[in-house]
PDB file of C-alpha atoms in Angstrom:
ATOM      1  CA  MET A  38      37.379 -38.769  -9.601  1.00 81.00           C
ATOM      2  CA  THR A  39      33.717 -38.364 -10.536  1.00 84.00           C
ATOM      3  CA  PHE A  40      31.575 -35.444 -11.607  1.00 82.00           C
ATOM      4  CA  THR A  41      29.432 -36.066  -8.515  1.00 84.00           C
ATOM      5  CA  GLN A  42      32.465 -35.534  -6.276  1.00 88.00           C
ATOM      6  CA  LEU A  43      33.304 -32.320  -8.081  1.00 88.00           C
ATOM      7  CA  ASP A  44      29.727 -31.043  -7.807  1.00 86.00           C
ATOM      8  CA  ILE A  45      29.708 -31.822  -4.071  1.00 88.00           C
ATOM      9  CA  PHE A  46      33.047 -30.045  -3.606  1.00 88.00           C
ATOM     10  CA  ILE A  47      31.678 -26.896  -5.267  1.00 89.00           C
ATOM     11  CA  LEU A  48      28.521 -26.994  -3.152  1.00 86.00           C
ATOM     12  CA  VAL A  49      30.479 -27.468   0.102  1.00 89.00           C
ATOM     13  CA  ALA A  50      32.660 -24.490  -0.828  1.00 89.00           C
ATOM     14  CA  ASP A  51      29.729 -22.277  -1.804  1.00 87.00           C
ATOM     15  CA  LEU A  52      27.566 -23.129   1.223  1.00 87.00           C
ATOM     16  CA  GLY A  53      30.422 -23.275   3.710  1.00 87.00           C
ATOM     17  CA  GLY A  54      29.696 -26.664   5.232  1.00 86.00           C
ATOM     18  CA  PHE A  55      28.913 -30.359   4.828  1.00 87.00           C
ATOM     19  CA  THR A  56      25.512 -30.124   6.511  1.00 86.00           C
ATOM     20  CA  ALA A  57      24.243 -27.350   4.253  1.00 87.00           C
ATOM     21  CA  ALA A  58      25.508 -29.198   1.163  1.00 86.00           C
ATOM     22  CA  ALA A  59      23.843 -32.414   2.296  1.00 86.00           C
ATOM     23  CA  GLN A  60      20.534 -30.634   2.877  1.00 86.00           C
ATOM     24  CA  ARG A  61      20.696 -28.996  -0.550  1.00 84.00           C
ATOM     25  CA  LEU A  62      21.442 -32.337  -2.238  1.00 80.00           C
ATOM     26  CA  GLY A  63      19.001 -34.374  -0.142  1.00 84.00           C
ATOM     27  CA  ILE A  64      21.677 -36.852   0.972  1.00 85.00           C
ATOM     28  CA  SER A  65      23.339 -37.662   4.286  1.00 86.00           C
ATOM     29  CA  GLN A  66      26.159 -35.582   5.736  1.00 86.00           C
ATOM     30  CA  SER A  67      28.315 -38.684   5.860  1.00 87.00           C
ATOM     31  CA  ALA A  68      27.860 -39.144   2.102  1.00 86.00           C
ATOM     32  CA  VAL A  69      29.090 -35.579   1.516  1.00 87.00           C
ATOM     33  CA  SER A  70      32.031 -36.114   3.844  1.00 86.00           C
ATOM     34  CA  HIS A  71      32.918 -39.382   2.110  1.00 87.00           C
ATOM     35  CA  ALA A  72      32.838 -37.727  -1.317  1.00 88.00           C
ATOM     36  CA  ILE A  73      35.230 -34.982  -0.172  1.00 89.00           C
ATOM     37  CA  LYS A  74      37.577 -37.444   1.553  1.00 89.00           C
ATOM     38  CA  SER A  75      37.639 -39.645  -1.562  1.00 88.00           C
ATOM     39  CA  LEU A  76      38.460 -36.645  -3.741  1.00 88.00           C
ATOM     40  CA  GLU A  77      41.218 -35.555  -1.347  1.00 88.00           C
ATOM     41  CA  LYS A  78      42.653 -39.087  -1.286  1.00 88.00           C
ATOM     42  CA  GLU A  79      42.754 -39.301  -5.063  1.00 89.00           C
ATOM     43  CA  LEU A  80      44.362 -35.862  -5.428  1.00 89.00           C
ATOM     44  CA  GLY A  81      46.711 -36.414  -2.494  1.00 90.00           C
ATOM     45  CA  VAL A  82      45.990 -33.016  -0.925  1.00 91.00           C
ATOM     46  CA  GLU A  83      43.740 -31.573   1.767  1.00 91.00           C
ATOM     47  CA  LEU A  84      40.986 -29.464   0.211  1.00 91.00           C
ATOM     48  CA  VAL A  85      38.965 -28.361   3.239  1.00 89.00           C
ATOM     49  CA  VAL A  86      39.496 -27.740   6.949  1.00 89.00           C
ATOM     50  CA  ARG A  87      36.704 -27.944   9.530  1.00 81.00           C
ATOM     51  CA  GLN A  88      36.406 -24.789  11.655  1.00 77.00           C
ATOM     52  CA  GLN A  89      33.853 -24.916  14.501  1.00 71.00           C
ATOM     53  CA  GLY A  90      31.144 -26.585  12.477  1.00 69.00           C
ATOM     54  CA  ALA A  91      31.937 -24.673   9.293  1.00 79.00           C
ATOM     55  CA  VAL A  92      34.328 -25.501   6.480  1.00 85.00           C
ATOM     56  CA  GLU A  93      37.143 -23.422   5.043  1.00 87.00           C
ATOM     57  CA  LEU A  94      39.096 -24.183   1.904  1.00 90.00           C
ATOM     58  CA  THR A  95      42.838 -24.670   2.123  1.00 90.00           C
ATOM     59  CA  ASP A  96      45.065 -22.683  -0.218  1.00 90.00           C
ATOM     60  CA  VAL A  97      45.266 -25.597  -2.634  1.00 90.00           C
ATOM     61  CA  GLY A  98      41.515 -26.100  -2.165  1.00 89.00           C
ATOM     62  CA  GLN A  99      40.922 -22.542  -3.395  1.00 89.00           C
ATOM     63  CA  ARG A 100      43.009 -23.230  -6.494  1.00 88.00           C
ATOM     64  CA  MET A 101      41.295 -26.571  -7.085  1.00 88.00           C
ATOM     65  CA  LEU A 102      37.875 -24.917  -6.746  1.00 89.00           C
ATOM     66  CA  ALA A 103      38.624 -22.640  -9.701  1.00 86.00           C
ATOM     67  CA  ARG A 104      39.696 -25.652 -11.793  1.00 87.00           C
ATOM     68  CA  THR A 105      36.646 -27.601 -10.673  1.00 88.00           C
ATOM     69  CA  ARG A 106      34.314 -24.815 -11.800  1.00 86.00           C
ATOM     70  CA  GLU A 107      36.002 -24.841 -15.205  1.00 83.00           C
ATOM     71  CA  ILE A 108      35.541 -28.615 -15.514  1.00 84.00           C
ATOM     72  CA  THR A 109      31.905 -28.629 -14.458  1.00 82.00           C
ATOM     73  CA  GLY A 110      31.183 -25.627 -16.662  1.00 77.00           C
ATOM     74  CA  LEU A 111      32.591 -27.431 -19.682  1.00 79.00           C
ATOM     75  CA  THR A 112      30.657 -30.608 -18.901  1.00 79.00           C
ATOM     76  CA  ASP A 113      27.441 -28.612 -18.541  1.00 75.00           C
ATOM     77  CA  ALA A 114      28.114 -27.032 -21.927  1.00 74.00           C
ATOM     78  CA  MET A 115      28.763 -30.481 -23.470  1.00 77.00           C
ATOM     79  CA  ARG A 116      25.491 -31.838 -22.105  1.00 73.00           C
ATOM     80  CA  GLN A 117      23.615 -28.816 -23.426  1.00 67.00           C
ATOM     81  CA  GLU A 118      25.226 -29.097 -26.859  1.00 70.00           C
ATOM     82  CA  ALA A 119      24.241 -32.763 -26.989  1.00 72.00           C
ATOM     83  CA  ALA A 120      20.704 -31.973 -25.844  1.00 67.00           C
ATOM     84  CA  ALA A 121      20.397 -29.259 -28.489  1.00 66.00           C
ATOM     85  CA  ALA A 122      21.568 -31.725 -31.158  1.00 62.00           C
ATOM     86  CA  ARG A 123      18.805 -34.116 -30.061  1.00 62.00           C
ATOM     87  CA  GLY A 124      16.261 -31.338 -30.386  1.00 57.00           C
ATOM     88  CA  MET A 125      15.834 -31.051 -26.624  1.00 53.00           C
ATOM     89  CA  ASN A 126      16.071 -27.926 -24.451  1.00 67.00           C
ATOM     90  CA  SER A 127      17.499 -28.844 -21.096  1.00 73.00           C
ATOM     91  CA  GLY A 128      20.231 -27.764 -18.724  1.00 78.00           C
ATOM     92  CA  VAL A 129      20.980 -25.024 -16.237  1.00 85.00           C
ATOM     93  CA  VAL A 130      22.044 -21.400 -16.670  1.00 91.00           C
ATOM     94  CA  ARG A 131      23.434 -19.500 -13.682  1.00 92.00           C
ATOM     95  CA  ILE A 132      22.951 -15.725 -13.535  1.00 95.00           C
ATOM     96  CA  GLY A 133      24.432 -13.164 -11.153  1.00 93.00           C
ATOM     97  CA  SER A 134      22.183 -10.213 -10.311  1.00 91.00           C
ATOM     98  CA  PHE A 135      23.362  -7.085  -8.491  1.00 83.00           C
ATOM     99  CA  GLY A 136      20.219  -5.345  -7.374  1.00 74.00           C
ATOM    100  CA  PRO A 137      16.829  -3.885  -8.213  1.00 73.00           C
ATOM    101  CA  THR A 138      17.739  -2.677 -11.711  1.00 69.00           C
ATOM    102  CA  ALA A 139      18.249  -6.298 -12.694  1.00 72.00           C
ATOM    103  CA  SER A 140      16.036  -8.099 -10.193  1.00 70.00           C
ATOM    104  CA  LEU A 141      12.981  -5.813 -10.404  1.00 73.00           C
ATOM    105  CA  ARG A 142      13.110  -4.092 -13.786  1.00 80.00           C
ATOM    106  CA  LEU A 143      14.951  -6.379 -16.220  1.00 86.00           C
ATOM    107  CA  LEU A 144      14.865  -9.929 -14.862  1.00 89.00           C
ATOM    108  CA  PRO A 145      11.084 -10.490 -14.670  1.00 89.00           C
ATOM    109  CA  ALA A 146      10.590  -9.719 -18.371  1.00 89.00           C
ATOM    110  CA  ILE A 147      13.701 -11.700 -19.351  1.00 93.00           C
ATOM    111  CA  LEU A 148      12.752 -14.739 -17.274  1.00 93.00           C
ATOM    112  CA  LYS A 149       9.178 -14.750 -18.552  1.00 93.00           C
ATOM    113  CA  ALA A 150      10.336 -14.718 -22.174  1.00 92.00           C
ATOM    114  CA  PHE A 151      13.098 -17.245 -21.493  1.00 93.00           C
ATOM    115  CA  HIS A 152      10.779 -19.743 -19.790  1.00 92.00           C
ATOM    116  CA  ALA A 153       8.252 -19.427 -22.614  1.00 90.00           C
ATOM    117  CA  ARG A 154      10.954 -20.215 -25.197  1.00 88.00           C
ATOM    118  CA  TYR A 155      13.029 -22.725 -23.177  1.00 88.00           C
ATOM    119  CA  PRO A 156      10.758 -24.320 -20.548  1.00 88.00           C
ATOM    120  CA  GLY A 157      13.205 -27.181 -19.928  1.00 86.00           C
ATOM    121  CA  ILE A 158      16.138 -24.982 -18.927  1.00 88.00           C
ATOM    122  CA  GLU A 159      16.489 -24.159 -15.233  1.00 89.00           C
ATOM    123  CA  VAL A 160      17.632 -20.639 -14.345  1.00 93.00           C
ATOM    124  CA  GLN A 161      19.534 -20.165 -11.093  1.00 92.00           C
ATOM    125  CA  ILE A 162      19.749 -16.550  -9.841  1.00 92.00           C
ATOM    126  CA  ASP A 163      22.417 -15.495  -7.341  1.00 90.00           C
ATOM    127  CA  GLU A 164      21.983 -11.974  -5.953  1.00 88.00           C
ATOM    128  CA  GLY A 165      24.855  -9.976  -4.528  1.00 87.00           C
ATOM    129  CA  THR A 166      26.777  -6.721  -4.655  1.00 85.00           C
ATOM    130  CA  ASP A 167      28.533  -5.318  -7.733  1.00 86.00           C
ATOM    131  CA  ASP A 168      31.847  -6.749  -6.530  1.00 87.00           C
ATOM    132  CA  GLU A 169      30.345 -10.154  -5.752  1.00 89.00           C
ATOM    133  CA  VAL A 170      28.819 -10.521  -9.210  1.00 92.00           C
ATOM    134  CA  ARG A 171      32.143  -9.647 -10.860  1.00 90.00           C
ATOM    135  CA  GLN A 172      33.937 -12.134  -8.606  1.00 88.00           C
ATOM    136  CA  TRP A 173      31.389 -14.844  -9.406  1.00 90.00           C
ATOM    137  CA  LEU A 174      32.033 -14.299 -13.093  1.00 91.00           C
ATOM    138  CA  LEU A 175      35.782 -14.584 -12.599  1.00 86.00           C
ATOM    139  CA  GLU A 176      35.339 -17.763 -10.542  1.00 83.00           C
ATOM    140  CA  ARG A 177      32.894 -19.229 -13.103  1.00 85.00           C
ATOM    141  CA  ARG A 178      30.302 -19.525 -10.354  1.00 87.00           C
ATOM    142  CA  VAL A 179      27.809 -17.893 -12.738  1.00 92.00           C
ATOM    143  CA  ASP A 180      27.563 -18.131 -16.523  1.00 92.00           C
ATOM    144  CA  ALA A 181      26.538 -14.487 -16.942  1.00 96.00           C
ATOM    145  CA  GLY A 182      26.068 -11.548 -14.624  1.00 95.00           C
ATOM    146  CA  PHE A 183      24.500  -8.100 -14.682  1.00 93.00           C
ATOM    147  CA  ILE A 184      27.267  -5.481 -14.515  1.00 91.00           C
ATOM    148  CA  VAL A 185      27.760  -1.756 -14.994  1.00 89.00           C
ATOM    149  CA  LEU A 186      29.307  -0.951 -18.380  1.00 90.00           C
ATOM    150  CA  PRO A 187      31.889  -0.448 -19.688  1.00 89.00           C
ATOM    151  CA  ASN A 188      33.877  -3.346 -18.245  1.00 90.00           C
ATOM    152  CA  GLU A 189      36.896  -4.593 -20.153  1.00 90.00           C
ATOM    153  CA  SER A 190      37.333  -7.697 -17.989  1.00 91.00           C
ATOM    154  CA  PHE A 191      34.482  -9.555 -19.697  1.00 94.00           C
ATOM    155  CA  ASP A 192      32.618  -9.941 -22.951  1.00 95.00           C
ATOM    156  CA  THR A 193      29.636  -7.626 -22.506  1.00 96.00           C
ATOM    157  CA  VAL A 194      26.143  -7.264 -23.920  1.00 96.00           C
ATOM    158  CA  PRO A 195      24.499  -3.824 -23.381  1.00 95.00           C
ATOM    159  CA  LEU A 196      20.883  -3.983 -22.220  1.00 94.00           C
ATOM    160  CA  ALA A 197      19.702  -0.684 -20.732  1.00 91.00           C
ATOM    161  CA  GLU A 198      20.711   2.899 -20.017  1.00 92.00           C
ATOM    162  CA  ASP A 199      19.517   5.361 -17.391  1.00 91.00           C
ATOM    163  CA  GLN A 200      20.921   8.169 -15.231  1.00 94.00           C
ATOM    164  CA  LEU A 201      22.088   8.580 -11.664  1.00 95.00           C
ATOM    165  CA  LEU A 202      19.878  10.639  -9.347  1.00 96.00           C
ATOM    166  CA  ALA A 203      20.642  12.302  -6.032  1.00 97.00           C
ATOM    167  CA  LEU A 204      18.434  11.331  -3.089  1.00 98.00           C
ATOM    168  CA  VAL A 205      18.044  13.837  -0.247  1.00 98.00           C
ATOM    169  CA  PRO A 206      15.591  14.252   2.668  1.00 98.00           C
ATOM    170  CA  ARG A 207      12.636  16.528   1.971  1.00 97.00           C
ATOM    171  CA  THR A 208      13.935  18.906   4.650  1.00 96.00           C
ATOM    172  CA  HIS A 209      17.408  19.097   3.078  1.00 97.00           C
ATOM    173  CA  ARG A 210      18.881  22.410   1.892  1.00 96.00           C
ATOM    174  CA  LEU A 211      18.989  21.053  -1.687  1.00 97.00           C
ATOM    175  CA  ALA A 212      15.475  19.620  -1.751  1.00 97.00           C
ATOM    176  CA  GLN A 213      14.016  22.499  -3.767  1.00 96.00           C
ATOM    177  CA  ARG A 214      16.713  22.409  -6.451  1.00 97.00           C
ATOM    178  CA  GLN A 215      15.724  21.330  -9.955  1.00 96.00           C
ATOM    179  CA  PHE A 216      19.221  20.041 -10.747  1.00 97.00           C
ATOM    180  CA  ILE A 217      22.449  19.617  -8.809  1.00 96.00           C
ATOM    181  CA  ALA A 218      26.125  18.873  -9.447  1.00 96.00           C
ATOM    182  CA  PRO A 219      28.359  16.393  -7.583  1.00 96.00           C
ATOM    183  CA  THR A 220      30.067  19.345  -5.885  1.00 96.00           C
ATOM    184  CA  ASP A 221      26.751  20.234  -4.194  1.00 97.00           C
ATOM    185  CA  LEU A 222      27.033  17.035  -2.143  1.00 96.00           C
ATOM    186  CA  ALA A 223      30.534  17.780  -0.842  1.00 95.00           C
ATOM    187  CA  GLY A 224      30.747  17.210   2.900  1.00 94.00           C
ATOM    188  CA  GLU A 225      27.434  15.365   3.133  1.00 96.00           C
ATOM    189  CA  GLY A 226      27.064  12.102   5.056  1.00 96.00           C
ATOM    190  CA  PHE A 227      26.798   9.622   2.189  1.00 97.00           C
ATOM    191  CA  ILE A 228      24.955   6.299   1.962  1.00 96.00           C
ATOM    192  CA  MET A 229      26.649   4.196  -0.713  1.00 94.00           C
ATOM    193  CA  SER A 230      24.688   1.580  -2.612  1.00 90.00           C
ATOM    194  CA  GLU A 231      26.733  -1.594  -3.074  1.00 84.00           C
ATOM    195  CA  ALA A 232      24.321  -2.981  -5.647  1.00 76.00           C
ATOM    196  CA  CYS A 233      23.920  -1.423  -9.073  1.00 72.00           C
ATOM    197  CA  CYS A 234      26.056   1.733  -9.129  1.00 78.00           C
ATOM    198  CA  GLY A 235      29.068   1.602  -6.777  1.00 73.00           C
ATOM    199  CA  PRO A 236      31.646   1.261  -9.575  1.00 75.00           C
ATOM    200  CA  LEU A 237      30.260   4.411 -11.191  1.00 84.00           C
ATOM    201  CA  VAL A 238      29.534   6.749  -8.277  1.00 91.00           C
ATOM    202  CA  GLU A 239      32.936   6.900  -6.585  1.00 89.00           C
ATOM    203  CA  PRO A 240      34.991   7.506  -9.776  1.00 90.00           C
ATOM    204  CA  GLU A 241      32.477  10.114 -10.961  1.00 92.00           C
ATOM    205  CA  PHE A 242      32.690  12.108  -7.737  1.00 94.00           C
ATOM    206  CA  ALA A 243      36.480  11.743  -7.687  1.00 94.00           C
ATOM    207  CA  ARG A 244      36.568  13.181 -11.209  1.00 93.00           C
ATOM    208  CA  HIS A 245      34.864  16.307  -9.842  1.00 93.00           C
ATOM    209  CA  GLY A 246      37.265  16.460  -6.913  1.00 95.00           C
ATOM    210  CA  VAL A 247      34.556  15.605  -4.396  1.00 94.00           C
ATOM    211  CA  PRO A 248      35.626  13.253  -1.568  1.00 93.00           C
ATOM    212  CA  LEU A 249      32.760  11.086  -0.361  1.00 93.00           C
ATOM    213  CA  HIS A 250      32.180  10.969   3.384  1.00 94.00           C
ATOM    214  CA  ILE A 251      30.627   7.511   3.360  1.00 95.00           C
ATOM    215  CA  ARG A 252      28.547   6.869   6.456  1.00 96.00           C
ATOM    216  CA  TYR A 253      27.019   3.544   5.415  1.00 95.00           C
ATOM    217  CA  ARG A 254      27.466   0.955   2.688  1.00 92.00           C
ATOM    218  CA  MET A 255      24.536  -1.330   1.916  1.00 89.00           C
ATOM    219  CA  SER A 256      22.803  -3.131  -0.905  1.00 84.00           C
ATOM    220  CA  GLN A 257      19.117  -2.928   0.056  1.00 87.00           C
ATOM    221  CA  VAL A 258      17.409  -0.048  -1.740  1.00 89.00           C
ATOM    222  CA  LEU A 259      14.479   0.145   0.678  1.00 91.00           C
ATOM    223  CA  THR A 260      16.890   0.512   3.613  1.00 94.00           C
ATOM    224  CA  ILE A 261      18.732   3.308   1.814  1.00 95.00           C
ATOM    225  CA  LEU A 262      15.470   5.107   1.085  1.00 96.00           C
ATOM    226  CA  GLY A 263      14.404   4.739   4.718  1.00 96.00           C
ATOM    227  CA  LEU A 264      17.651   6.239   5.996  1.00 97.00           C
ATOM    228  CA  VAL A 265      17.540   9.135   3.531  1.00 97.00           C
ATOM    229  CA  GLY A 266      13.911   9.849   4.407  1.00 97.00           C
ATOM    230  CA  ALA A 267      14.823   9.868   8.088  1.00 97.00           C
ATOM    231  CA  GLY A 268      17.502  12.502   7.437  1.00 96.00           C
ATOM    232  CA  ASP A 269      20.413  10.167   8.141  1.00 97.00           C
ATOM    233  CA  GLY A 270      22.319  10.981   4.968  1.00 97.00           C
ATOM    234  CA  VAL A 271      22.114  11.463   1.213  1.00 98.00           C
ATOM    235  CA  SER A 272      22.622   8.941  -1.552  1.00 97.00           C
ATOM    236  CA  VAL A 273      22.916   8.476  -5.293  1.00 96.00           C
ATOM    237  CA  MET A 274      20.908   5.790  -7.078  1.00 93.00           C
ATOM    238  CA  PRO A 275      20.197   4.851 -10.686  1.00 91.00           C
ATOM    239  CA  GLU A 276      16.799   5.794 -12.048  1.00 91.00           C
ATOM    240  CA  LEU A 277      15.908   2.181 -12.905  1.00 88.00           C
ATOM    241  CA  ALA A 278      16.738   0.997  -9.381  1.00 88.00           C
ATOM    242  CA  LEU A 279      14.120   3.186  -7.713  1.00 90.00           C
ATOM    243  CA  PRO A 280      10.525   2.083  -7.042  1.00 87.00           C
ATOM    244  CA  MET A 281       8.126   3.337  -9.686  1.00 85.00           C
ATOM    245  CA  ASP A 282       5.808   4.636  -6.918  1.00 90.00           C
ATOM    246  CA  LEU A 283       8.601   6.365  -4.994  1.00 92.00           C
ATOM    247  CA  ALA A 284       6.648   9.594  -4.403  1.00 92.00           C
ATOM    248  CA  ARG A 285       3.880   7.623  -2.698  1.00 94.00           C
ATOM    249  CA  SER A 286       5.962   4.988  -0.883  1.00 94.00           C
ATOM    250  CA  HIS A 287       8.684   7.379   0.366  1.00 96.00           C
ATOM    251  CA  PRO A 288       7.264  10.921   0.468  1.00 96.00           C
ATOM    252  CA  ASP A 289      10.157  12.143   2.652  1.00 97.00           C
ATOM    253  CA  VAL A 290      12.706  11.405  -0.090  1.00 98.00           C
ATOM    254  CA  VAL A 291      13.372  13.942  -2.862  1.00 97.00           C
ATOM    255  CA  VAL A 292      15.006  12.844  -6.125  1.00 97.00           C
ATOM    256  CA  ILE A 293      17.121  15.375  -8.035  1.00 98.00           C
ATOM    257  CA  PRO A 294      18.836  14.824 -11.417  1.00 97.00           C
ATOM    258  CA  PHE A 295      22.435  15.858 -12.022  1.00 97.00           C
ATOM    259  CA  ARG A 296      23.390  18.402 -14.660  1.00 96.00           C
ATOM    260  CA  PRO A 297      25.142  17.450 -16.746  1.00 94.00           C
ATOM    261  CA  ALA A 298      23.454  14.079 -16.487  1.00 95.00           C
ATOM    262  CA  ILE A 299      25.517  11.151 -15.201  1.00 94.00           C
ATOM    263  CA  ARG A 300      24.573   8.298 -17.469  1.00 93.00           C
ATOM    264  CA  ARG A 301      24.761   4.624 -16.543  1.00 91.00           C
ATOM    265  CA  ARG A 302      24.733   1.593 -18.823  1.00 91.00           C
ATOM    266  CA  VAL A 303      23.814  -1.885 -17.635  1.00 92.00           C
ATOM    267  CA  GLY A 304      24.448  -5.145 -19.418  1.00 94.00           C
ATOM    268  CA  LEU A 305      25.386  -8.770 -19.093  1.00 96.00           C
ATOM    269  CA  GLY A 306      28.985  -9.835 -18.634  1.00 96.00           C
ATOM    270  CA  LEU A 307      30.416 -13.228 -19.614  1.00 95.00           C
ATOM    271  CA  ARG A 308      33.951 -14.577 -19.469  1.00 90.00           C
ATOM    272  CA  ASN A 309      33.758 -15.652 -23.112  1.00 89.00           C
ATOM    273  CA  LEU A 310      30.524 -15.239 -25.074  1.00 91.00           C
ATOM    274  CA  ALA A 311      31.718 -17.343 -28.008  1.00 86.00           C
ATOM    275  CA  ARG A 312      32.512 -20.287 -25.717  1.00 84.00           C
ATOM    276  CA  ALA A 313      29.472 -19.916 -23.466  1.00 86.00           C
ATOM    277  CA  SER A 314      27.072 -22.815 -23.052  1.00 85.00           C
ATOM    278  CA  PRO A 315      24.003 -23.017 -25.325  1.00 85.00           C
ATOM    279  CA  ALA A 316      21.778 -22.113 -22.342  1.00 87.00           C
ATOM    280  CA  ALA A 317      23.881 -19.051 -21.540  1.00 90.00           C
ATOM    281  CA  ARG A 318      23.879 -17.882 -25.164  1.00 90.00           C
ATOM    282  CA  ALA A 319      20.115 -18.414 -25.294  1.00 90.00           C
ATOM    283  CA  PHE A 320      19.707 -16.314 -22.135  1.00 94.00           C
ATOM    284  CA  VAL A 321      21.774 -13.510 -23.670  1.00 95.00           C
ATOM    285  CA  ASP A 322      19.671 -13.568 -26.836  1.00 94.00           C
ATOM    286  CA  ILE A 323      16.409 -13.454 -24.868  1.00 94.00           C
ATOM    287  CA  ALA A 324      17.794 -10.687 -22.618  1.00 95.00           C
ATOM    288  CA  ARG A 325      18.637  -8.527 -25.640  1.00 94.00           C
ATOM    289  CA  LYS A 326      15.123  -8.888 -27.044  1.00 92.00           C
ATOM    290  CA  ALA A 327      13.379  -8.384 -23.697  1.00 91.00           C
ATOM    291  CA  ALA A 328      15.428  -5.256 -22.900  1.00 90.00           C
ATOM    292  CA  ARG A 329      14.717  -3.836 -26.350  1.00 89.00           C
ATOM    293  CA  SER A 330      10.986  -4.449 -25.846  1.00 86.00           C
ATOM    294  CA  LEU A 331      11.059  -2.693 -22.460  1.00 81.00           C
ATOM    295  CA  GLU A 332      12.811   0.309 -23.993  1.00 81.00           C
ATOM    296  CA  GLU A 333      10.239   0.501 -26.794  1.00 79.00           C
ATOM    297  CA  ARG A 334       7.341   0.421 -24.293  1.00 75.00           C
ATOM    298  CA  LYS A 335       9.064   3.072 -22.182  1.00 71.00           C
ATOM    299  CA  ALA A 336       9.454   5.356 -25.209  1.00 69.00           C
ATOM    300  CA  ALA A 337       5.858   4.845 -26.374  1.00 63.00           C
TER     301      ALA A 337
END
């Protein structure tokens, strides 16, 4: 068993096929297939099954994938520790991002500062829904991920705080209101954002006894804004997830705060901060400083 075989196994699982893994690695498909067959032969179990050109993991393959991620994560951390001891900054840090709050507001400043301090460390960004980022953390697919706080499943590092805002069409009956309550949206066709606030919205409305009549679920903010502006439903989004030029770019969408305000906290989640790789701990440190700087500029 080699680390190369394990890396190929992870890539085949993540990309769903031998061809895609081969293209990513810049090697032949037969080389990928050989690596998987050799790993299966050594372990004495079938890890993958071909399904009409794609690949699915067997039950034991799913269990082995979790173990493989643990092994490769530990080896990455060992290499980074050794590199740090030699006075070198190298390695890879994998980050899960759940939407525009992270990808548009926080990540650019964090990545700029991180690259300036650690130019030799590669940052891989995987973007997905709230649930996907949490699952990636559990599977060790990412070293750290942006999540809504609090979250007791992970070690967490708070970064930013904002509030949830209601989004309604300009022609809506509530459009002239200065503030609203969750009960005001009872019975409305709802467009649920799957990236950046899902874990907060549904429990909050349930707490007020308001059932959500969800018409659509999606993760693209611009699509949500387009549907709201067209009168196809209402939504709730975090302040930091909205475009800064919203009034100009989407004049048919009206934003209304809740009273009392529904606050949201965003941070980084890690399975174990103390045992994280040097690159992951460095990313967390830079993220703290970058987020603090953004807050200071916002308050100025």
